[in-house]
PDB file of C-alpha atoms in Angstrom:
ATOM      1  CA  MET A 254     144.617  98.061  83.853  1.00 69.00           C
ATOM      2  CA  LEU A 255     146.032  95.871  81.103  1.00 76.00           C
ATOM      3  CA  ARG A 256     147.128  92.353  81.629  1.00 88.00           C
ATOM      4  CA  HIS A 257     150.680  91.563  80.967  1.00 86.00           C
ATOM      5  CA  GLU A 258     152.411  88.409  79.600  1.00 87.00           C
ATOM      6  CA  PHE A 259     153.907  86.147  82.646  1.00 89.00           C
ATOM      7  CA  GLN A 260     157.546  86.199  82.259  1.00 93.00           C
ATOM      8  CA  PRO A 261     159.101  83.347  84.310  1.00 95.00           C
ATOM      9  CA  GLY A 262     162.965  84.480  83.819  1.00 95.00           C
ATOM     10  CA  ARG A 263     161.930  88.040  85.324  1.00 95.00           C
ATOM     11  CA  LEU A 264     160.555  85.809  88.149  1.00 95.00           C
ATOM     12  CA  VAL A 265     163.937  83.652  88.624  1.00 96.00           C
ATOM     13  CA  GLY A 266     166.217  86.681  88.279  1.00 95.00           C
ATOM     14  CA  GLY A 267     164.119  88.516  90.839  1.00 95.00           C
ATOM     15  CA  SER A 268     164.120  85.601  93.364  1.00 96.00           C
ATOM     16  CA  CYS A 269     167.668  84.952  93.418  1.00 94.00           C
ATOM     17  CA  LEU A 270     168.760  88.568  93.785  1.00 93.00           C
ATOM     18  CA  THR A 271     166.042  88.907  96.680  1.00 95.00           C
ATOM     19  CA  ALA A 272     167.723  85.981  98.285  1.00 94.00           C
ATOM     20  CA  ALA A 273     171.179  87.728  98.081  1.00 93.00           C
ATOM     21  CA  GLY A 274     169.546  90.771  99.594  1.00 93.00           C
ATOM     22  CA  ALA A 275     167.858  88.949 102.388  1.00 95.00           C
ATOM     23  CA  LEU A 276     171.165  87.077 103.191  1.00 93.00           C
ATOM     24  CA  TYR A 277     172.968  89.938 103.688  1.00 92.00           C
ATOM     25  CA  LEU A 278     170.241  91.706 105.956  1.00 95.00           C
ATOM     26  CA  GLY A 279     170.350  88.611 107.977  1.00 95.00           C
ATOM     27  CA  ASP A 280     174.488  89.427 108.254  1.00 93.00           C
ATOM     28  CA  VAL A 281     173.846  92.910 109.053  1.00 94.00           C
ATOM     29  CA  ARG A 282     171.085  92.276 111.728  1.00 96.00           C
ATOM     30  CA  GLY A 283     173.715  89.384 113.142  1.00 93.00           C
ATOM     31  CA  LEU A 284     171.633  86.649 112.465  1.00 94.00           C
ATOM     32  CA  TRP A 285     174.410  85.027 111.025  1.00 91.00           C
ATOM     33  CA  GLU A 286     177.415  85.173 108.870  1.00 94.00           C
ATOM     34  CA  VAL A 287     177.673  85.571 105.539  1.00 91.00           C
ATOM     35  CA  PRO A 288     181.167  85.982 103.395  1.00 92.00           C
ATOM     36  CA  TRP A 289     181.790  89.030 101.233  1.00 87.00           C
ATOM     37  CA  PHE A 290     181.799  87.221  97.952  1.00 91.00           C
ATOM     38  CA  THR A 291     178.383  85.397  98.385  1.00 90.00           C
ATOM     39  CA  ALA A 292     176.552  87.936  96.430  1.00 87.00           C
ATOM     40  CA  ILE A 293     178.883  87.299  93.223  1.00 91.00           C
ATOM     41  CA  PRO A 294     177.712  83.399  92.649  1.00 93.00           C
ATOM     42  CA  LEU A 295     174.255  84.385  93.465  1.00 92.00           C
ATOM     43  CA  ALA A 296     173.512  87.211  91.378  1.00 91.00           C
ATOM     44  CA  VAL A 297     175.452  85.871  88.533  1.00 95.00           C
ATOM     45  CA  GLY A 298     173.782  82.394  88.932  1.00 95.00           C
ATOM     46  CA  GLY A 299     170.444  84.072  89.200  1.00 95.00           C
ATOM     47  CA  LEU A 300     171.220  86.226  85.905  1.00 95.00           C
ATOM     48  CA  VAL A 301     172.198  82.741  84.136  1.00 97.00           C
ATOM     49  CA  LEU A 302     169.164  80.794  85.367  1.00 97.00           C
ATOM     50  CA  ALA A 303     166.852  83.801  84.299  1.00 97.00           C
ATOM     51  CA  GLY A 304     168.636  83.772  80.934  1.00 97.00           C
ATOM     52  CA  VAL A 305     167.795  79.898  80.494  1.00 97.00           C
ATOM     53  CA  THR A 306     164.511  80.113  81.761  1.00 97.00           C
ATOM     54  CA  THR A 307     163.533  83.024  79.329  1.00 95.00           C
ATOM     55  CA  ALA A 308     164.884  81.142  76.637  1.00 96.00           C
ATOM     56  CA  LEU A 309     163.172  77.953  77.333  1.00 96.00           C
ATOM     57  CA  THR A 310     160.056  80.210  77.560  1.00 95.00           C
ATOM     58  CA  ARG A 311     160.893  81.991  74.241  1.00 94.00           C
ATOM     59  CA  ALA A 312     161.225  78.259  72.521  1.00 94.00           C
ATOM     60  CA  ILE A 313     157.868  76.485  74.251  1.00 93.00           C
ATOM     61  CA  ARG A 314     155.985  79.761  73.433  1.00 90.00           C
ATOM     62  CA  GLY A 315     157.297  80.007  69.747  1.00 87.00           C
ATOM     63  CA  LYS A 316     159.754  83.074  68.526  1.00 72.00           C
ATOM     64  CA  GLY A 317     156.619  85.947  68.899  1.00 62.00           C
ATOM     65  CA  GLY A 318     155.291  84.913  72.181  1.00 52.00           C
ATOM     66  CA  ALA A 319     152.072  87.317  73.041  1.00 57.00           C
ATOM     67  CA  GLU A 320     153.258  89.707  70.493  1.00 58.00           C
ATOM     68  CA  ASP A 321     151.737  87.682  67.537  1.00 55.00           C
ATOM     69  CA  GLU A 322     148.264  88.045  69.118  1.00 57.00           C
ATOM     70  CA  LYS A 323     148.254  91.943  68.966  1.00 57.00           C
ATOM     71  CA  VAL A 324     146.465  92.778  65.536  1.00 48.00           C
TER      72      VAL A 324
END
């Protein structure tokens, strides 16, 4: 299996969406009460954080990232 480049933006975005899913899973099971509009700020905030993380990662690594190494 080929190794792939670590992408922290995807990790942040996926974690926020997973947290939203876990909140609503707890609501469905009756463990706690979650308002219906909670998913919107979690999803949008997670996507914004993922974008900022991706931009910061690209700025630190340089424009091309790992793609420059492929020759």
